[in-house]
Short mmCIF file of C-alpha atoms and ligand atoms in Angstrom, two decimals:
data_model
loop_
_atom_site.label_atom_id
_atom_site.label_comp_id
_atom_site.label_asym_id
_atom_site.label_seq_id
_atom_site.Cartn_x
_atom_site.Cartn_y
_atom_site.Cartn_z
CA MET A 1 81.01 118.67 97.53
CA ARG A 2 83.86 116.62 99.02
CA ASP A 3 86.44 117.67 101.59
CA VAL A 4 89.22 115.61 100.06
CA VAL A 5 89.53 114.04 96.63
CA ILE A 6 92.60 111.93 95.93
CA ILE A 7 93.65 111.28 92.35
CA GLY A 8 95.44 107.96 92.15
CA SER A 9 95.31 104.67 94.05
CA GLY A 10 98.94 103.64 94.40
CA CYS A 11 100.93 103.65 97.58
CA ALA A 12 100.86 107.45 97.95
CA GLY A 13 97.14 107.87 97.22
CA LEU A 14 96.07 105.03 99.51
CA THR A 15 98.19 106.26 102.41
CA ALA A 16 96.74 109.74 101.94
CA ALA A 17 93.30 108.08 101.96
CA LEU A 18 94.07 106.26 105.20
CA TYR A 19 95.16 109.42 106.99
CA ALA A 20 92.34 111.56 105.60
CA ALA A 21 89.81 108.84 106.51
CA ARG A 22 91.10 108.62 110.06
CA ALA A 23 90.73 112.40 110.27
CA ASN A 24 87.05 111.84 109.47
CA LEU A 25 87.24 113.55 106.08
CA LYS A 26 85.66 110.69 104.07
CA PRO A 27 88.13 111.00 101.19
CA LEU A 28 87.15 109.92 97.71
CA VAL A 29 89.88 108.10 95.80
CA ILE A 30 89.71 108.18 92.01
CA GLU A 31 91.49 104.98 91.08
CA GLY A 32 92.74 105.89 87.61
CA ILE A 33 93.52 103.70 84.60
CA GLU A 34 96.43 101.99 86.28
CA ALA A 35 94.57 101.27 89.52
CA GLY A 36 96.86 100.31 92.36
CA GLY A 37 99.86 101.90 90.69
CA GLN A 38 103.33 100.53 90.10
CA LEU A 39 103.22 98.09 93.03
CA THR A 40 100.54 96.06 91.30
CA LEU A 41 103.09 95.42 88.53
CA THR A 42 105.71 93.91 90.82
CA THR A 43 106.05 90.62 92.62
CA LEU A 44 107.90 90.39 95.92
CA VAL A 45 108.50 93.67 97.77
CA GLU A 46 111.33 93.13 100.25
CA ASN A 47 111.98 96.67 101.38
CA PHE A 48 108.65 97.78 102.80
CA PRO A 49 109.23 98.00 106.55
CA GLY A 50 107.23 95.60 108.67
CA PHE A 51 107.34 92.62 106.31
CA PRO A 52 110.54 90.68 107.06
CA GLU A 53 109.48 87.87 104.70
CA GLY A 54 108.54 90.35 101.99
CA ILE A 55 105.04 90.87 100.63
CA GLN A 56 103.62 90.63 97.10
CA GLY A 57 103.10 94.10 95.61
CA PRO A 58 99.42 93.55 94.69
CA GLU A 59 98.69 92.18 98.18
CA LEU A 60 100.33 95.19 99.84
CA ILE A 61 98.14 97.51 97.78
CA GLN A 62 95.00 95.49 98.51
CA ARG A 63 95.72 95.68 102.23
CA MET A 64 96.28 99.45 102.07
CA LYS A 65 93.00 99.81 100.24
CA GLU A 66 91.11 97.79 102.86
CA GLN A 67 92.79 99.65 105.69
CA ALA A 68 91.70 103.05 104.35
CA ALA A 69 88.19 101.74 103.56
CA LYS A 70 87.85 100.55 107.16
CA PHE A 71 88.02 104.18 108.28
CA GLY A 72 85.64 105.51 105.65
CA ALA A 73 87.64 106.08 102.45
CA GLU A 74 85.55 105.66 99.30
CA TYR A 75 86.75 104.49 95.91
CA ARG A 76 85.63 105.27 92.46
CA SER A 77 87.02 103.64 89.35
CA GLY A 78 87.62 105.92 86.41
CA ASN A 79 90.08 108.40 85.07
CA VAL A 80 90.38 112.12 85.70
CA THR A 81 90.29 113.87 82.33
CA ALA A 82 90.27 117.52 83.44
CA ALA A 83 90.88 119.66 86.51
CA GLN A 84 90.00 123.25 87.33
CA LEU A 85 92.25 124.59 90.07
CA SER A 86 91.96 128.33 89.54
CA MET A 87 88.90 128.74 91.75
CA ARG A 88 87.72 127.16 94.96
CA PRO A 89 86.11 124.74 95.29
CA PHE A 90 88.28 122.87 92.81
CA SER A 91 86.53 120.75 90.25
CA ILE A 92 87.67 117.64 88.47
CA THR A 93 86.10 115.70 85.65
CA VAL A 94 85.93 111.94 86.02
CA ASP A 95 84.81 110.16 82.87
CA GLY A 96 82.54 113.05 81.90
CA GLU A 97 81.14 113.79 85.37
CA THR A 98 82.27 116.84 87.36
CA LEU A 99 83.07 116.61 91.07
CA GLN A 100 83.78 119.47 93.45
CA THR A 101 86.21 119.35 96.32
CA ARG A 102 87.67 121.67 98.94
CA THR A 103 91.11 120.05 98.77
CA LEU A 104 92.82 117.93 96.14
CA ILE A 105 95.61 115.41 96.63
CA ILE A 106 97.37 114.48 93.42
CA ALA A 107 98.90 111.02 93.59
CA SER A 108 98.61 110.12 89.92
CA GLY A 109 102.09 108.62 89.72
CA ALA A 110 104.19 108.00 86.65
CA SER A 111 103.55 105.55 83.81
CA ALA A 112 105.95 103.50 81.77
CA ARG A 113 107.59 105.32 78.85
CA TRP A 114 107.34 103.64 75.44
CA LEU A 115 109.63 103.77 72.43
CA GLY A 116 106.87 105.35 70.37
CA ILE A 117 107.02 103.20 67.24
CA GLU A 118 103.86 101.96 65.54
CA SER A 119 104.72 98.26 65.71
CA GLU A 120 105.36 98.57 69.44
CA LYS A 121 101.89 99.99 69.97
CA ALA A 122 100.32 97.23 67.91
CA LEU A 123 102.05 94.52 69.91
CA ILE A 124 101.62 95.75 73.50
CA GLY A 125 100.30 92.78 75.43
CA LYS A 126 101.26 90.46 72.56
CA GLY A 127 104.93 90.18 73.39
CA VAL A 128 105.71 93.84 73.94
CA SER A 129 105.65 94.66 77.65
CA SER A 130 106.77 97.30 80.12
CA CYS A 131 106.57 94.93 83.04
CA ALA A 132 109.05 92.07 83.21
CA THR A 133 107.76 90.91 86.55
CA CYS A 134 104.21 90.64 85.17
CA ASP A 135 104.92 89.02 81.82
CA GLY A 136 108.31 87.30 82.09
CA PHE A 137 106.70 84.05 83.07
CA PHE A 138 105.13 83.67 79.60
CA PHE A 139 108.52 83.47 77.88
CA ARG A 140 110.01 80.39 79.43
CA GLY A 141 112.75 78.97 77.22
CA LYS A 142 112.46 81.85 74.71
CA ASN A 143 114.80 84.62 73.57
CA VAL A 144 113.81 88.11 74.64
CA ILE A 145 115.04 91.69 74.37
CA VAL A 146 115.17 94.28 77.13
CA VAL A 147 115.50 97.91 76.00
CA GLY A 148 117.17 100.50 78.25
CA GLY A 149 120.35 101.33 80.12
CA GLY A 150 119.11 102.19 83.62
CA ASP A 151 118.64 100.16 86.78
CA THR A 152 115.22 98.98 85.67
CA ALA A 153 116.68 97.50 82.47
CA MET A 154 119.34 95.68 84.51
CA GLU A 155 116.86 94.46 87.08
CA ASP A 156 114.40 93.31 84.41
CA SER A 157 117.14 91.51 82.45
CA ILE A 158 118.35 89.67 85.54
CA PHE A 159 114.79 88.77 86.50
CA LEU A 160 114.00 87.52 82.99
CA THR A 161 116.91 85.06 83.03
CA ARG A 162 114.77 83.00 85.41
CA PHE A 163 112.54 82.18 82.44
CA ALA A 164 114.13 83.17 79.13
CA SER A 165 117.00 81.19 77.66
CA ARG A 166 118.67 84.36 76.40
CA VAL A 167 118.23 88.07 77.13
CA ASP A 168 119.65 90.67 74.74
CA LEU A 169 119.93 94.03 76.46
CA VAL A 170 119.66 96.74 73.83
CA HIS A 171 120.82 100.23 74.80
CA ARG A 172 121.14 103.35 72.65
CA ARG A 173 124.53 104.43 74.09
CA SER A 174 127.64 102.66 75.35
CA GLU A 175 127.53 104.30 78.79
CA PHE A 176 124.95 103.22 81.29
CA ARG A 177 122.82 105.14 83.75
CA ALA A 178 122.47 101.99 85.83
CA SER A 179 124.30 101.78 89.16
CA LYS A 180 127.59 99.91 89.08
CA ILE A 181 126.33 97.08 91.27
CA MET A 182 123.34 96.37 89.01
CA LEU A 183 125.41 96.70 85.85
CA ASP A 184 128.04 94.29 87.21
CA ARG A 185 125.38 91.80 88.21
CA ALA A 186 123.89 91.88 84.71
CA ARG A 187 127.32 91.64 83.07
CA LYS A 188 128.19 88.56 85.13
CA ASN A 189 125.02 86.77 84.10
CA GLU A 190 125.83 84.40 81.24
CA LYS A 191 122.34 84.56 79.80
CA ILE A 192 122.50 88.36 79.31
CA HIS A 193 124.15 89.75 76.16
CA PHE A 194 124.76 93.49 75.77
CA ILE A 195 124.01 95.21 72.47
CA THR A 196 125.03 98.88 72.83
CA ASN A 197 124.80 101.95 70.57
CA THR A 198 121.70 100.36 69.16
CA LEU A 199 118.08 101.39 68.63
CA VAL A 200 115.04 99.20 68.24
CA GLU A 201 113.74 100.37 64.90
CA GLU A 202 110.87 97.98 64.33
CA ILE A 203 109.20 95.11 66.13
CA LEU A 204 107.89 92.27 63.99
CA ASP A 205 105.30 91.13 63.28
CA PRO A 206 102.11 93.19 63.82
CA VAL A 207 100.41 91.30 60.99
CA LYS A 208 100.83 87.99 62.83
CA GLY A 209 99.79 89.65 66.09
CA GLU A 210 102.85 88.38 67.94
CA VAL A 211 106.49 89.29 68.43
CA SER A 212 108.74 87.25 66.15
CA ALA A 213 111.80 89.51 65.79
CA ALA A 214 113.18 92.99 66.36
CA ARG A 215 114.96 95.10 63.79
CA LEU A 216 117.94 96.79 65.40
CA ARG A 217 120.04 99.63 64.04
CA ASN A 218 123.56 100.36 65.22
CA VAL A 219 123.74 104.14 65.52
CA GLU A 220 127.47 104.26 64.75
CA THR A 221 127.69 101.96 61.74
CA ASN A 222 124.05 102.18 60.64
CA ALA A 223 124.12 98.40 60.26
CA VAL A 224 120.69 96.80 60.62
CA ILE A 225 120.09 93.33 61.97
CA GLU A 226 116.94 91.38 62.53
CA LYS A 227 117.00 89.45 65.79
CA PRO A 228 114.47 86.66 66.24
CA VAL A 229 112.89 87.08 69.69
CA SER A 230 109.56 86.29 71.31
CA ALA A 231 109.26 89.38 73.47
CA VAL A 232 110.48 92.95 73.82
CA PHE A 233 110.53 94.40 77.33
CA VAL A 234 110.70 98.18 77.28
CA ALA A 235 112.47 99.58 80.37
CA ILE A 236 113.25 103.16 79.41
CA GLY A 237 111.88 105.04 82.37
CA HIS A 238 108.61 106.66 83.31
CA VAL A 239 106.52 109.71 82.48
CA PRO A 240 104.62 111.53 85.25
CA ASN A 241 100.83 111.64 84.80
CA THR A 242 100.42 115.41 84.91
CA SER A 243 99.14 116.48 81.48
CA ILE A 244 95.79 117.68 82.89
CA PHE A 245 97.61 120.10 85.23
CA GLN A 246 99.64 121.79 82.51
CA GLY A 247 99.45 125.56 82.86
CA GLN A 248 97.89 125.25 86.33
CA LEU A 249 100.66 123.78 88.47
CA GLU A 250 104.42 124.20 88.30
CA MET A 251 106.30 121.33 86.66
CA ASP A 252 109.91 120.57 85.86
CA LYS A 253 111.09 120.01 82.28
CA ASP A 254 109.95 116.38 82.30
CA GLY A 255 106.51 117.16 83.69
CA TYR A 256 107.07 116.19 87.34
CA LEU A 257 105.04 118.42 89.67
CA ILE A 258 107.09 120.81 91.76
CA THR A 259 106.35 120.66 95.47
CA ASN A 260 108.14 123.14 97.68
CA PRO A 261 108.45 121.80 100.26
CA PRO A 262 106.75 118.43 99.49
CA PRO A 263 103.76 117.94 99.40
CA ILE A 264 102.87 121.64 98.96
CA THR A 265 102.07 122.99 95.48
CA LYS A 266 101.72 126.67 94.72
CA ILE A 267 97.93 126.42 95.02
CA PRO A 268 96.68 126.38 98.63
CA GLY A 269 94.56 123.28 99.14
CA VAL A 270 96.27 121.29 96.37
CA TYR A 271 98.91 118.77 97.41
CA ALA A 272 101.01 116.29 95.44
CA CYS A 273 102.59 113.10 96.71
CA GLY A 274 104.34 109.99 95.44
CA ASP A 275 106.04 109.52 92.07
CA VAL A 276 104.13 112.35 90.37
CA GLN A 277 106.39 114.79 92.26
CA ASP A 278 109.37 112.56 93.07
CA ARG A 279 111.82 111.62 90.36
CA HIS A 280 114.50 110.72 92.82
CA TYR A 281 113.46 108.22 95.49
CA ARG A 282 110.42 106.54 93.88
CA GLN A 283 110.09 103.98 96.64
CA ALA A 284 106.89 102.48 98.01
CA VAL A 285 107.77 103.66 101.48
CA SER A 286 108.72 107.19 100.44
CA ALA A 287 105.51 107.44 98.38
CA ALA A 288 103.51 106.26 101.40
CA GLY A 289 105.29 108.80 103.58
CA SER A 290 104.51 111.66 101.25
CA GLY A 291 100.87 110.51 101.04
CA CYS A 292 100.66 110.82 104.81
CA MET A 293 102.12 114.33 104.62
CA ALA A 294 99.66 115.38 101.92
CA ALA A 295 96.65 114.20 103.94
CA MET A 296 97.90 116.00 107.06
CA GLU A 297 98.34 119.21 105.09
CA ALA A 298 94.85 118.88 103.61
CA GLU A 299 93.42 118.35 107.07
CA ARG A 300 95.20 121.44 108.44
CA PHE A 301 94.08 123.50 105.46
CA LEU A 302 90.43 122.52 106.02
CA GLU A 303 90.72 123.31 109.69
CA ARG A 304 92.18 126.76 108.97
CA GLU A 305 89.46 127.42 106.42
CA SER A 306 86.68 126.44 108.81
CA HIS A 307 88.07 128.77 111.50
CA ALA A 308 88.36 131.56 108.95
CA GLY A 309 84.73 130.99 107.96
CA HIS A 310 83.40 131.44 111.52
P1 NDP B 4 116.29 105.75 83.95
O1 NDP B 4 115.73 107.05 83.58
O2 NDP B 4 117.35 105.65 84.97
O3 NDP B 4 116.88 105.04 82.64
C1 NDP B 4 116.16 105.03 81.44
C2 NDP B 4 117.03 104.40 80.36
O4 NDP B 4 116.27 104.29 79.19
C3 NDP B 4 118.26 105.20 80.04
O5 NDP B 4 119.34 104.34 79.87
C4 NDP B 4 117.88 105.89 78.73
O6 NDP B 4 118.97 106.04 77.85
C5 NDP B 4 116.93 104.90 78.11
N1 NDP B 4 115.96 105.57 77.26
C6 NDP B 4 115.12 106.61 77.56
N2 NDP B 4 114.34 106.92 76.53
C7 NDP B 4 114.68 106.08 75.53
C8 NDP B 4 114.22 105.91 74.20
N3 NDP B 4 113.22 106.66 73.70
N4 NDP B 4 114.79 104.96 73.45
C9 NDP B 4 115.78 104.19 73.95
N5 NDP B 4 116.26 104.29 75.20
C10 NDP B 4 115.71 105.24 75.97
O7 NDP B 4 115.01 104.86 84.34
P2 NDP B 4 114.91 103.51 85.18
O8 NDP B 4 113.50 103.12 85.09
O9 NDP B 4 115.92 102.53 84.79
O10 NDP B 4 115.23 103.98 86.67
C11 NDP B 4 114.46 104.99 87.30
C12 NDP B 4 114.95 105.19 88.75
O11 NDP B 4 114.64 104.08 89.55
C13 NDP B 4 116.46 105.37 88.83
O12 NDP B 4 116.73 106.32 89.82
C14 NDP B 4 116.93 104.01 89.24
O13 NDP B 4 118.18 104.05 89.92
C15 NDP B 4 115.80 103.53 90.15
N6 NDP B 4 115.74 102.05 90.19
C16 NDP B 4 116.47 101.39 91.13
C17 NDP B 4 116.46 100.01 91.19
C18 NDP B 4 117.28 99.32 92.21
O14 NDP B 4 118.14 99.95 92.81
N7 NDP B 4 117.05 98.06 92.46
C19 NDP B 4 115.67 99.21 90.24
C20 NDP B 4 114.97 99.99 89.26
C21 NDP B 4 115.02 101.36 89.26
P3 NDP B 4 120.08 107.17 78.08
O15 NDP B 4 120.91 106.69 79.21
O16 NDP B 4 120.79 107.22 76.77
O17 NDP B 4 119.33 108.43 78.37
#
């Protein structure tokens, strides 16, 4: 039986681990399939306070992990496949094994959304990517596509011009969700070409095991073109990792957990922090802040429970 189990090892989960560990609660962190979270997929982080020169995302995560471990946090690799929150103690299933805990901190984050076409699935890691900062380097001097119309698509396109000779930004509408400043920056970049009102219908060529072209359909004219490219970067947003909590915790229409006020869920002893409950700020520092809040709430809950028990 644990006092605190934390699901997720990104910025929110590791900060919760640090605070819970310093409160002597020996938290167990279940690292999840995307261990380290979104920060491990970025390069230079320039807006985390305390690092005027910036710090590499993976290094920041590694340091958080060490810092929490120093005070007694424990880590376990693996993925949580089920959770039972209707009775206390709560139980969670990690790769087939069941663990019991008095409090649960959910910091399972949000994962990249995919287009959902077969050829995309077949070519992930072979030219199809959701992480420009991780994979851009491999496409030096090549033509690439970025899909999406938000800030991430703009940021990825601009970043990719460091390597690619041409970036085609494919967006399904003609209006953009991206902020004006990011959109203007992308528009001014000579290497970026905008293709609007267009869907990626197929990515070629799964048989060859590499990306050689993308088949694009204009939604207004229905015209189809085949664009030779070496990579397709999908930047169409994120999906919160909450499927195992369906029916147990309140969620909004897109599956983000509802915390009211953050990090409190409707189940006493269950807290949520970071991107899994934040569709608005999604920053490393705000995730860290909410992780701290979740751990403090868990600590107070345990203290109240122990008084009630005596
Ligand atoms: P957004 O949700 O803002 O944008 C997603 C984009 O993908 C939209 O243009 C959407 O189109 C498109 N899209 C969604 N699903 C599909 C689909 N199935 N097929 C084709 N296109 C699709 O996500 P982002 O990741 O861009 O941004 C998330 C948040 O992070 C935002 O708040 C953003 O401002 C912030 N951010 C800020 C940055 C910065 O300031 N430097 C950098 C990166 C992100 P449609 O518009 O038609 O719905």
